[in-house]
Structure formats: structure tokens, C-alpha cells
Amino acid sequence: MLYLFELGHQPHISIAEIESVLKAHQVTFEEKLQTDRFFVLYTEDPLDMESLMDQLGGTKLMGFYIEQRKSIEQTIFEFLLENQTGKIVFSVENAKNRNLGIAIKRKLKDANYSARYIEYKNTATLLHNKLVEKKGAFFILHGEVFVISGIQKLEGFAQRDFDKPGVDAKSGMLPPKLARIMINLARKTPPATVLDPFCGSGVLLMEALDMGYHVVGSDNSARAIEDTHKNIEWIVTAEPKIQKLSSHVFLEDVRNISHSLQPKSIDIIATEPYMGKPLTGKEGELFLKEQRQELKDLYHDAFREFHTILKDDGVIIFIIPRFYYRKEWIIIDCLREILSLGFVQVPFNKDDDTLLYHRVSQHVGREIFQFVKK
Ligand SMILES: C[S@@+](CC[C@H](N)C(=O)[O-])C[C@H]1O[C@@H](n2cnc3c(N)ncnc32)[C@H](O)[C@@H]1O
């Protein structure tokens, strides 16, 4: 079967995430199309699209390919007759397809079916009208029809992002979708144990719990630990499925974290570390270079500790920031030091050794690396 994925705003990262999740579930697949917006793959194994959409952070919607008839109109018409009873309700992604929608509705009426065409505005249109469950939502890519079978649950992300009680705007927060992507990139299915040793307010830990992982979090700021405690308590109360998972959160400098954890006890370290003082874009080169050295030393010390607490088959997904200065990137060149501690860097796929997450307006780019023990 052919499956379609509509990708988020960092498509190369979304694709690496999809590949990681499928590989973690031992699904074999073949890539058919990659663009800035879409990823199409072929697999013989049927995908559980509902649970995939629950898991992925970087995919907006998913669909599956159906048998194509002599025209788009005929394909959708026949599919609706085969899959809906009573009043037929449907929508076609993208408001530009309005004429097509109206033509299909007319065709249904002419054939004596009662039908309602709902003009597409955004994925909320599909959610509110339960069109995915009804198999009444269609997507057209290069003249081929896909049935939309899963939509990203934006409400869950928004709640965890905006409604959580502990927020520290000062230290900057990891976007929850990116946190989820990072956990997925580790290719280890739950219930493994995920550690975030720079946990801040616990964004990554909340996503990990929601995905079914046990979590361990630490930070050297008492305020951050207090926020994380509050946030975890909040999400556990809201989500009974999380209550059976363990969470252990404590105050500790990353440079001493092996004093507080058992050796070889962690499956996944996924973290956005301290990335230096927040930048305005007006900083001078000297300041940035000094900051670079400070972070390089911190990351080096952190990885020495990681080597002790990570299981032998454990995985590290780590963000190394880079700073945009006078139209060039200032990079923290700590790779050689990290590797010399007994790690191997693992590429994400054939195209990407690392994944750069960057929005044009930002002075900091986040480069995601994957490491395993040698
Ligand atoms: C970029 S923030 C992480 C934000 C977090 N990902 C979130 O979304 O809330 C970095 C965190 O690292 C912590 N930190 C800075 N230096 C540290 C150190 N040496 N050891 C442990 N934590 C440290 C800071 O207190 C801060 O909470």
C-alpha cells in the first residue's frame, strides 16, 4: 500500500522521524516521493495510522492511496459509495478543490444519494465533522487521490505547551513537537527509560511520558526542578495512562550526574542542553567565541558522565547549538572530543548525518546529533 505524509515545517527532520519510527517497529518500506511538503512510501505491512499519528511530532496528516478510476471525480464518487451509508459527507483538502467537491456532490445527488460537501479550511474542518472516521476526507497529490486517515492532534500539543503550570520563559523552551521527534529519532520503543539532564521545565519529559516511556530528569536550577515537578504532576493527573510510568526528577549539575544515577541504567538520553545566554543578534564575535568555548567544555564534561550512566546499547540524541553571525554559522566544534570519550556518531539516514532545526528569524540553530557507545 502507498502512504502519504504531509510534513511539518522542517521536512527533512519529519522524514528522518518517520523512517526512525517505522524502523523501530520493524516495518520495511520503500521511499516513493520526497518533496518539501510530502513524503510518500510503499510498504506491504499495513500501518496503524491512528497510533502513528499519535506518536509522530513532525507529520501534519497521513493518507493512503486508493484504486484510481477514470477521473479524480469518479475515484472519490465510487470510494464514497463503497465506504459510507446514509447521508454521504465529505471534504477535499484545499479550498481550491471546491469545484471538484461541488461536482462530486452533484453526481451523488443525480444518482439519488443524499450528500453534503464540506469546504476544506484546515484540519479542524475534518476533526469537527469526524471526516477521517467516516472515510470522507480526501487529499489530491499530482492528480492522484489519497484518503486522509490521520491528523496530528494539535490540541494535545497546545495544552502541554500553554496550559502547563510550570513555565520559565527565561531559559527558553523546546517546542513539544521537536521534543517528540527527538525521542522518536532514538528508535527505541517504550517503555524504555529516557533521561533529560537539562530538563528545564520538563517539556521533553512530558512528551516522553505521554508516549509511554519511563523518565528521569535533572537540571542544576532549583526553579527548573520545581517547574518540572509541577508539570509532571499536572500531566499525570490529566492522563491516567501515565500513572503506571516512573518519573524521577532531581537537582544536579550535569557534570556530576553519575553521582545520582546507577551506571548503565539509561536507554535514551534526549536533550536540548544549555545553549548559552539568550541572543539578541547584536552580540560581538568575541562574546560568541567565549560562549562557544564555555559550551564546548560543558558538553565535553557532560558526555564523560553520559558514558557511565548509558546502557551499552543506549542512544543519545543531543542538540548542539550553532549561532548565526554576519551571515555565517559559528559552530561549536566538540565532535572530536565527544568521540574520543568512547562514542560513535550515527547518521540519521543516507542524506543526513545530523539534522538542523532552524527558523529564519532565529539567531540560534539547533543541530541534532545521534551517538551510541563504541
Ligand atoms: C535550553 S534550557 C532547556 C530547556 C528545556 N529543554 C525546556 O524545554 O524546558 C537549558 C537548561 O539547562 C540548565 N543547565 C544549565 N547549565 C547546567 C548544568 N551545568 N547542569 C545541568 N543543567 C544545566 C538550565 O537551568 C536550563 O534549565
CSV table of C-alpha atoms and ligand atoms in Angstrom, one decimal:
chain,number,residue,atom,x,y,z
A,1,MET,CA,0.0,0.0,0.0
A,2,LEU,CA,1.1,3.6,-0.7
A,3,TYR,CA,1.0,6.0,2.2
A,4,LEU,CA,1.2,9.8,2.1
A,5,PHE,CA,2.6,12.0,4.9
A,6,GLU,CA,2.2,15.8,4.9
A,7,LEU,CA,5.4,17.1,6.6
A,8,GLY,CA,5.9,19.9,9.2
A,9,HIS,CA,7.9,23.0,8.7
A,10,GLN,CA,11.3,21.1,8.9
A,11,PRO,CA,10.6,18.4,6.3
A,12,HIS,CA,14.0,16.7,6.4
A,13,ILE,CA,13.5,16.2,10.2
A,14,SER,CA,10.0,14.9,9.7
A,15,ILE,CA,11.2,12.4,7.2
A,16,ALA,CA,14.0,11.2,9.5
A,17,GLU,CA,11.4,10.8,12.2
A,18,ILE,CA,9.0,8.7,10.1
A,19,GLU,CA,11.9,6.5,9.0
A,20,SER,CA,13.0,6.0,12.6
A,21,VAL,CA,9.6,5.1,13.9
A,22,LEU,CA,8.9,2.6,11.1
A,23,LYS,CA,12.4,1.0,11.6
A,24,ALA,CA,11.8,0.8,15.4
A,25,HIS,CA,8.6,-1.1,14.6
A,26,GLN,CA,10.5,-3.3,12.0
A,27,VAL,CA,8.4,-2.1,9.1
A,28,THR,CA,10.1,-2.5,5.8
A,29,PHE,CA,9.3,0.2,3.3
A,30,GLU,CA,10.4,1.9,0.1
A,31,GLU,CA,10.5,5.6,-0.5
A,32,LYS,CA,8.5,6.8,-3.4
A,33,LEU,CA,8.5,10.5,-3.3
A,34,GLN,CA,10.1,13.3,-1.2
A,35,THR,CA,9.3,16.9,-1.5
A,36,ASP,CA,9.4,19.9,0.8
A,37,ARG,CA,5.8,19.1,1.8
A,38,PHE,CA,5.3,15.4,1.2
A,39,PHE,CA,6.7,12.0,1.8
A,40,VAL,CA,5.2,9.0,0.0
A,41,LEU,CA,6.3,5.5,0.8
A,42,TYR,CA,5.3,2.0,-0.2
A,43,THR,CA,5.0,-0.9,2.3
A,44,GLU,CA,3.4,-4.3,2.3
A,45,ASP,CA,2.8,-4.1,6.1
A,46,PRO,CA,-0.5,-2.3,6.8
A,47,LEU,CA,0.3,0.8,9.0
A,48,ASP,CA,-1.7,1.6,12.1
A,49,MET,CA,-2.3,5.2,11.1
A,50,GLU,CA,-4.1,6.3,14.2
A,51,SER,CA,-1.3,5.2,16.5
A,52,LEU,CA,1.3,6.5,14.1
A,53,MET,CA,-0.3,10.0,14.2
A,54,ASP,CA,-0.4,9.8,18.0
A,55,GLN,CA,3.4,9.2,18.0
A,56,LEU,CA,4.8,11.5,15.4
A,57,GLY,CA,5.8,15.1,16.2
A,58,GLY,CA,6.6,16.2,12.6
A,59,THR,CA,3.7,15.0,10.5
A,60,LYS,CA,0.6,17.0,9.9
A,61,LEU,CA,-1.5,14.4,8.3
A,62,MET,CA,-1.4,10.9,6.8
A,63,GLY,CA,-3.3,9.3,4.0
A,64,PHE,CA,-3.5,6.1,2.0
A,65,TYR,CA,-3.7,5.5,-1.7
A,66,ILE,CA,-6.9,4.1,-3.3
A,67,GLU,CA,-7.6,2.5,-6.6
A,68,GLN,CA,-7.8,5.3,-9.2
A,69,ARG,CA,-10.7,5.3,-11.6
A,70,LYS,CA,-11.0,7.2,-14.9
A,71,SER,CA,-11.0,10.6,-13.2
A,72,ILE,CA,-10.5,12.1,-9.8
A,73,GLU,CA,-14.2,12.8,-9.6
A,74,GLN,CA,-15.1,9.2,-10.3
A,75,THR,CA,-12.5,7.8,-7.9
A,76,ILE,CA,-13.9,9.8,-5.0
A,77,PHE,CA,-17.5,9.1,-6.0
A,78,GLU,CA,-17.0,5.4,-6.1
A,79,PHE,CA,-15.0,5.3,-2.9
A,80,LEU,CA,-17.7,7.2,-1.0
A,81,LEU,CA,-20.4,4.8,-2.2
A,82,GLU,CA,-18.4,1.8,-1.1
A,83,ASN,CA,-17.5,3.3,2.3
A,84,GLN,CA,-20.4,5.3,3.6
A,85,THR,CA,-24.1,4.6,4.2
A,86,GLY,CA,-26.9,7.0,4.8
A,87,LYS,CA,-26.1,10.7,4.1
A,88,ILE,CA,-22.7,10.9,2.5
A,89,VAL,CA,-20.4,13.6,4.0
A,90,PHE,CA,-17.1,14.5,2.5
A,91,SER,CA,-14.4,17.1,2.0
A,92,VAL,CA,-11.4,17.5,-0.3
A,93,GLU,CA,-8.2,19.0,1.1
A,94,ASN,CA,-7.5,22.5,-0.1
A,95,ALA,CA,-10.2,25.2,-0.7
A,96,LYS,CA,-9.0,25.3,-4.4
A,97,ASN,CA,-10.8,21.9,-4.8
A,98,ARG,CA,-14.2,23.5,-4.2
A,99,ASN,CA,-15.4,23.0,-7.8
A,100,LEU,CA,-14.4,19.3,-7.7
A,101,GLY,CA,-16.3,18.9,-4.4
A,102,ILE,CA,-19.4,20.5,-5.8
A,103,ALA,CA,-19.2,18.3,-8.9
A,104,ILE,CA,-19.0,15.2,-6.8
A,105,LYS,CA,-21.9,16.2,-4.7
A,106,ARG,CA,-24.0,16.9,-7.9
A,107,LYS,CA,-23.0,13.5,-9.2
A,108,LEU,CA,-24.1,11.8,-5.9
A,109,LYS,CA,-27.4,13.7,-6.0
A,110,ASP,CA,-28.1,12.8,-9.6
A,111,ALA,CA,-27.6,9.2,-8.6
A,112,ASN,CA,-30.2,9.8,-5.8
A,113,TYR,CA,-27.9,9.8,-2.8
A,114,SER,CA,-28.2,12.4,-0.1
A,115,ALA,CA,-24.8,14.2,0.1
A,116,ARG,CA,-23.1,17.0,1.9
A,117,TYR,CA,-19.8,18.6,0.7
A,118,ILE,CA,-17.9,20.5,3.4
A,119,GLU,CA,-15.5,23.0,2.1
A,120,TYR,CA,-12.0,22.4,3.5
A,121,LYS,CA,-10.4,25.2,5.6
A,122,ASN,CA,-7.9,23.4,7.7
A,123,THR,CA,-7.5,20.1,9.6
A,124,ALA,CA,-10.1,21.4,12.2
A,125,THR,CA,-12.7,21.1,9.4
A,126,LEU,CA,-12.0,17.4,9.2
A,127,LEU,CA,-11.8,16.9,13.0
A,128,HIS,CA,-15.1,18.7,13.8
A,129,ASN,CA,-17.0,16.8,11.2
A,130,LYS,CA,-15.4,13.4,12.0
A,131,LEU,CA,-14.5,13.1,8.4
A,132,VAL,CA,-11.5,10.8,9.0
A,133,GLU,CA,-13.5,8.2,10.9
A,134,LYS,CA,-16.2,8.4,8.1
A,135,LYS,CA,-13.5,8.0,5.4
A,136,GLY,CA,-14.8,11.2,3.8
A,137,ALA,CA,-11.6,13.2,3.7
A,138,PHE,CA,-9.6,13.3,0.5
A,139,PHE,CA,-6.2,14.6,-0.5
A,140,ILE,CA,-5.0,15.0,-4.1
A,141,LEU,CA,-1.4,14.9,-4.9
A,142,HIS,CA,-0.2,15.2,-8.5
A,143,GLY,CA,-3.7,14.1,-9.7
A,144,GLU,CA,-3.9,11.0,-7.5
A,145,VAL,CA,-6.4,10.6,-4.7
A,146,PHE,CA,-5.4,9.6,-1.2
A,147,VAL,CA,-7.9,9.1,1.7
A,148,ILE,CA,-6.9,11.1,4.8
A,149,SER,CA,-6.6,8.6,7.6
A,150,GLY,CA,-4.9,10.5,10.5
A,151,ILE,CA,-4.5,14.1,11.6
A,152,GLN,CA,-1.9,15.5,14.1
A,153,LYS,CA,-3.6,16.0,17.5
A,154,LEU,CA,-2.8,19.7,17.8
A,155,GLU,CA,-4.9,20.2,20.9
A,156,GLY,CA,-2.7,17.8,22.9
A,157,PHE,CA,0.4,19.7,21.9
A,158,ALA,CA,-1.2,23.1,22.6
A,159,GLN,CA,-2.4,22.0,26.0
A,160,ARG,CA,1.0,20.7,27.1
A,161,ASP,CA,2.7,23.8,25.6
A,162,PHE,CA,0.4,26.5,27.0
A,163,ASP,CA,-1.7,25.1,29.9
A,164,LYS,CA,1.1,23.5,31.9
A,165,PRO,CA,1.6,25.2,35.4
A,166,GLY,CA,5.4,25.5,35.4
A,167,VAL,CA,6.8,27.9,32.8
A,168,ASP,CA,10.1,29.6,32.8
A,169,ALA,CA,10.2,31.9,29.7
A,170,LYS,CA,13.7,33.0,30.6
A,171,SER,CA,15.6,29.8,29.9
A,172,GLY,CA,13.7,29.2,26.6
A,173,MET,CA,11.7,26.2,25.8
A,174,LEU,CA,12.0,23.3,23.5
A,175,PRO,CA,8.9,23.1,21.1
A,176,PRO,CA,7.0,20.0,22.2
A,177,LYS,CA,6.8,18.6,18.7
A,178,LEU,CA,10.6,18.8,18.4
A,179,ALA,CA,10.9,17.0,21.8
A,180,ARG,CA,8.7,14.2,20.5
A,181,ILE,CA,10.7,14.0,17.3
A,182,MET,CA,14.0,13.7,19.3
A,183,ILE,CA,12.6,10.8,21.3
A,184,ASN,CA,11.4,9.0,18.2
A,185,LEU,CA,14.8,9.5,16.5
A,186,ALA,CA,16.3,7.2,19.1
A,187,ARG,CA,14.4,4.2,17.6
A,188,LYS,CA,13.6,2.6,21.0
A,189,THR,CA,10.1,1.6,21.7
A,190,PRO,CA,8.5,2.2,25.1
A,191,PRO,CA,8.7,1.5,28.0
A,192,ALA,CA,12.5,2.3,27.8
A,193,THR,CA,13.9,5.0,30.2
A,194,VAL,CA,14.5,8.4,28.8
A,195,LEU,CA,16.8,10.9,30.6
A,196,ASP,CA,16.9,14.7,30.0
A,197,PRO,CA,19.8,16.0,32.1
A,198,PHE,CA,19.0,19.7,31.2
A,199,CYS,CA,15.3,19.2,31.7
A,200,GLY,CA,14.3,22.9,32.2
A,201,SER,CA,10.5,22.9,32.8
A,202,GLY,CA,10.3,19.3,31.6
A,203,VAL,CA,8.9,19.7,28.1
A,204,LEU,CA,10.7,16.6,26.8
A,205,LEU,CA,9.9,14.5,29.8
A,206,MET,CA,6.2,15.3,29.4
A,207,GLU,CA,6.2,14.2,25.8
A,208,ALA,CA,8.1,11.0,26.8
A,209,LEU,CA,5.6,10.2,29.5
A,210,ASP,CA,2.7,10.8,27.0
A,211,MET,CA,4.4,8.4,24.6
A,212,GLY,CA,4.7,5.7,27.3
A,213,TYR,CA,8.4,6.0,28.4
A,214,HIS,CA,9.7,6.0,32.0
A,215,VAL,CA,11.5,9.3,32.6
A,216,VAL,CA,14.5,10.7,34.5
A,217,GLY,CA,15.1,14.4,34.6
A,218,SER,CA,17.7,16.6,36.2
A,219,ASP,CA,18.8,20.3,36.0
A,220,ASN,CA,21.1,22.5,38.0
A,221,SER,CA,18.4,25.1,38.7
A,222,ALA,CA,16.1,24.6,41.6
A,223,ARG,CA,13.4,26.6,39.8
A,224,ALA,CA,13.6,24.3,36.8
A,225,ILE,CA,13.2,21.2,39.0
A,226,GLU,CA,10.2,22.8,40.8
A,227,ASP,CA,8.6,23.5,37.4
A,228,THR,CA,9.2,20.0,36.2
A,229,HIS,CA,7.7,18.5,39.3
A,230,LYS,CA,4.6,20.7,38.9
A,231,ASN,CA,4.3,19.8,35.2
A,232,ILE,CA,4.7,16.1,35.6
A,233,GLU,CA,2.2,16.1,38.4
A,234,TRP,CA,-0.2,18.0,36.1
A,235,ILE,CA,0.2,15.7,33.2
A,236,VAL,CA,-0.1,12.5,35.4
A,237,THR,CA,-3.4,13.8,36.9
A,238,ALA,CA,-4.8,14.6,33.4
A,239,GLU,CA,-3.7,11.3,31.8
A,240,PRO,CA,-4.4,8.2,33.8
A,241,LYS,CA,-2.4,6.0,31.4
A,242,ILE,CA,0.8,7.8,32.6
A,243,GLN,CA,0.3,6.9,36.3
A,244,LYS,CA,1.9,3.5,35.9
A,245,LEU,CA,5.2,5.0,34.5
A,246,SER,CA,8.0,6.0,36.7
A,247,SER,CA,9.4,9.5,36.9
A,248,HIS,CA,12.5,10.5,38.8
A,249,VAL,CA,13.5,14.2,38.9
A,250,PHE,CA,16.3,15.8,40.9
A,251,LEU,CA,18.6,18.8,41.2
A,252,GLU,CA,22.1,18.1,39.8
A,253,ASP,CA,24.8,19.6,37.7
A,254,VAL,CA,25.2,17.5,34.6
A,255,ARG,CA,28.9,17.3,35.3
A,256,ASN,CA,28.1,15.2,38.4
A,257,ILE,CA,25.1,13.3,37.2
A,258,SER,CA,26.8,9.9,37.5
A,259,HIS,CA,26.8,10.5,41.3
A,260,SER,CA,23.0,10.3,41.3
A,261,LEU,CA,22.3,7.5,38.8
A,262,GLN,CA,23.2,3.9,38.6
A,263,PRO,CA,25.9,3.0,36.0
A,264,LYS,CA,24.4,1.7,32.7
A,265,SER,CA,20.8,2.5,33.8
A,266,ILE,CA,19.6,4.7,30.9
A,267,ASP,CA,18.3,3.7,27.5
A,268,ILE,CA,17.9,7.1,25.9
A,269,ILE,CA,19.5,10.4,26.6
A,270,ALA,CA,17.5,13.0,24.7
A,271,THR,CA,18.2,16.6,25.4
A,272,GLU,CA,18.4,20.2,24.4
A,273,PRO,CA,21.3,21.3,26.6
A,274,TYR,CA,22.1,24.7,28.0
A,275,MET,CA,22.8,26.7,24.8
A,276,GLY,CA,24.3,29.8,26.3
A,277,LYS,CA,22.8,33.2,27.1
A,278,PRO,CA,19.8,34.1,25.0
A,279,LEU,CA,21.0,36.1,21.9
A,280,THR,CA,19.6,39.3,20.6
A,281,GLY,CA,21.6,39.3,17.3
A,282,LYS,CA,23.7,42.3,18.4
A,283,GLU,CA,26.4,40.3,20.2
A,284,GLY,CA,30.0,40.7,19.0
A,285,GLU,CA,32.2,37.9,17.7
A,286,LEU,CA,34.3,37.8,20.9
A,287,PHE,CA,31.3,37.2,23.1
A,288,LEU,CA,30.1,34.4,20.8
A,289,LYS,CA,33.5,32.8,20.7
A,290,GLU,CA,33.8,32.9,24.5
A,291,GLN,CA,30.4,31.4,24.8
A,292,ARG,CA,31.4,28.7,22.3
A,293,GLN,CA,34.3,27.7,24.4
A,294,GLU,CA,32.2,27.6,27.6
A,295,LEU,CA,29.6,25.3,25.9
A,296,LYS,CA,32.3,23.1,24.4
A,297,ASP,CA,33.7,22.4,27.8
A,298,LEU,CA,30.3,21.8,29.3
A,299,TYR,CA,29.3,19.3,26.6
A,300,HIS,CA,32.6,17.5,26.9
A,301,ASP,CA,32.1,17.1,30.6
A,302,ALA,CA,28.5,16.0,30.1
A,303,PHE,CA,29.4,13.3,27.6
A,304,ARG,CA,32.0,11.9,30.0
A,305,GLU,CA,29.2,11.4,32.5
A,306,PHE,CA,26.8,10.0,29.9
A,307,HIS,CA,29.3,7.2,29.1
A,308,THR,CA,28.9,5.9,32.7
A,309,ILE,CA,25.2,6.1,33.0
A,310,LEU,CA,24.1,5.0,29.5
A,311,LYS,CA,23.4,1.3,28.8
A,312,ASP,CA,25.8,-0.4,26.3
A,313,ASP,CA,23.1,-0.3,23.7
A,314,GLY,CA,21.8,3.1,24.7
A,315,VAL,CA,21.3,6.1,22.4
A,316,ILE,CA,22.0,9.8,22.8
A,317,ILE,CA,20.0,12.4,20.8
A,318,PHE,CA,21.7,15.7,21.6
A,319,ILE,CA,21.3,19.2,20.2
A,320,ILE,CA,24.5,21.2,19.6
A,321,PRO,CA,23.5,24.8,19.0
A,322,ARG,CA,25.1,27.0,16.3
A,323,PHE,CA,25.0,30.8,16.2
A,324,TYR,CA,24.2,32.8,13.1
A,325,TYR,CA,26.6,35.7,13.0
A,326,ARG,CA,27.2,38.1,10.0
A,327,LYS,CA,25.5,35.6,7.6
A,328,GLU,CA,27.7,32.7,8.7
A,329,TRP,CA,27.3,30.0,11.3
A,330,ILE,CA,29.6,29.9,14.3
A,331,ILE,CA,29.8,26.3,15.1
A,332,ILE,CA,30.8,24.5,18.4
A,333,ASP,CA,33.4,22.1,17.2
A,334,CYS,CA,33.2,19.5,20.0
A,335,LEU,CA,32.7,16.4,17.9
A,336,ARG,CA,36.2,15.1,18.1
A,337,GLU,CA,36.3,15.4,21.9
A,338,ILE,CA,32.9,13.6,22.2
A,339,LEU,CA,34.1,10.7,20.0
A,340,SER,CA,37.3,10.4,22.0
A,341,LEU,CA,35.3,9.6,25.1
A,342,GLY,CA,34.2,6.3,23.5
A,343,PHE,CA,31.2,7.3,21.3
A,344,VAL,CA,30.3,6.8,17.7
A,345,GLN,CA,28.2,9.3,15.7
A,346,VAL,CA,25.4,7.6,13.9
A,347,PRO,CA,23.9,9.3,10.8
A,348,PHE,CA,20.1,9.6,10.7
A,349,ASN,CA,19.7,8.3,7.1
A,350,LYS,CA,21.6,8.3,3.8
A,351,ASP,CA,21.1,12.0,3.4
A,352,ASP,CA,21.6,13.4,6.8
A,353,ASP,CA,24.4,12.8,9.3
A,354,THR,CA,22.9,15.5,11.5
A,355,LEU,CA,19.6,17.4,11.4
A,356,LEU,CA,19.5,21.2,11.5
A,357,TYR,CA,16.4,22.7,13.1
A,358,HIS,CA,16.3,26.4,12.3
A,359,ARG,CA,13.7,29.1,11.6
A,360,VAL,CA,14.9,32.1,9.5
A,361,SER,CA,14.1,34.6,12.3
A,362,GLN,CA,16.2,32.8,14.9
A,363,HIS,CA,19.9,33.6,15.7
A,364,VAL,CA,20.4,30.1,17.1
A,365,GLY,CA,20.2,26.9,15.0
A,366,ARG,CA,19.8,23.5,16.7
A,367,GLU,CA,21.8,20.7,15.2
A,368,ILE,CA,20.6,17.3,16.3
A,369,PHE,CA,23.2,14.6,16.6
A,370,GLN,CA,22.9,10.9,17.4
A,371,PHE,CA,25.6,9.0,19.3
A,372,VAL,CA,25.9,5.4,20.6
A,373,LYS,CA,28.7,3.9,22.7
A,374,LYS,CA,31.6,2.4,20.9
B,1,LIG,C1,17.9,25.3,27.0
B,1,LIG,S1,17.4,25.0,28.6
B,1,LIG,C2,16.5,23.6,28.4
B,1,LIG,C3,15.1,23.9,28.3
B,1,LIG,C4,14.3,22.6,28.3
B,1,LIG,N1,14.6,21.8,27.1
B,1,LIG,C5,12.8,23.1,28.3
B,1,LIG,O1,12.2,23.0,27.2
B,1,LIG,O2,12.3,23.5,29.3
B,1,LIG,C6,18.7,24.5,29.4
B,1,LIG,C7,18.6,24.1,30.9
B,1,LIG,O3,19.9,23.7,31.3
B,1,LIG,C8,20.1,24.0,32.7
B,1,LIG,N2,21.5,24.0,32.9
B,1,LIG,C9,22.4,24.9,32.6
B,1,LIG,N3,23.7,24.5,33.0
B,1,LIG,C10,23.5,23.3,33.5
B,1,LIG,C11,24.4,22.3,34.1
B,1,LIG,N4,25.7,22.6,34.2
B,1,LIG,N5,23.9,21.2,34.6
B,1,LIG,C12,22.6,20.9,34.5
B,1,LIG,N6,21.7,21.8,34.0
B,1,LIG,C13,22.1,22.9,33.5
B,1,LIG,C14,19.4,25.3,32.8
B,1,LIG,O4,19.0,25.5,34.2
B,1,LIG,C15,18.2,25.2,31.9
B,1,LIG,O5,17.0,24.7,32.6
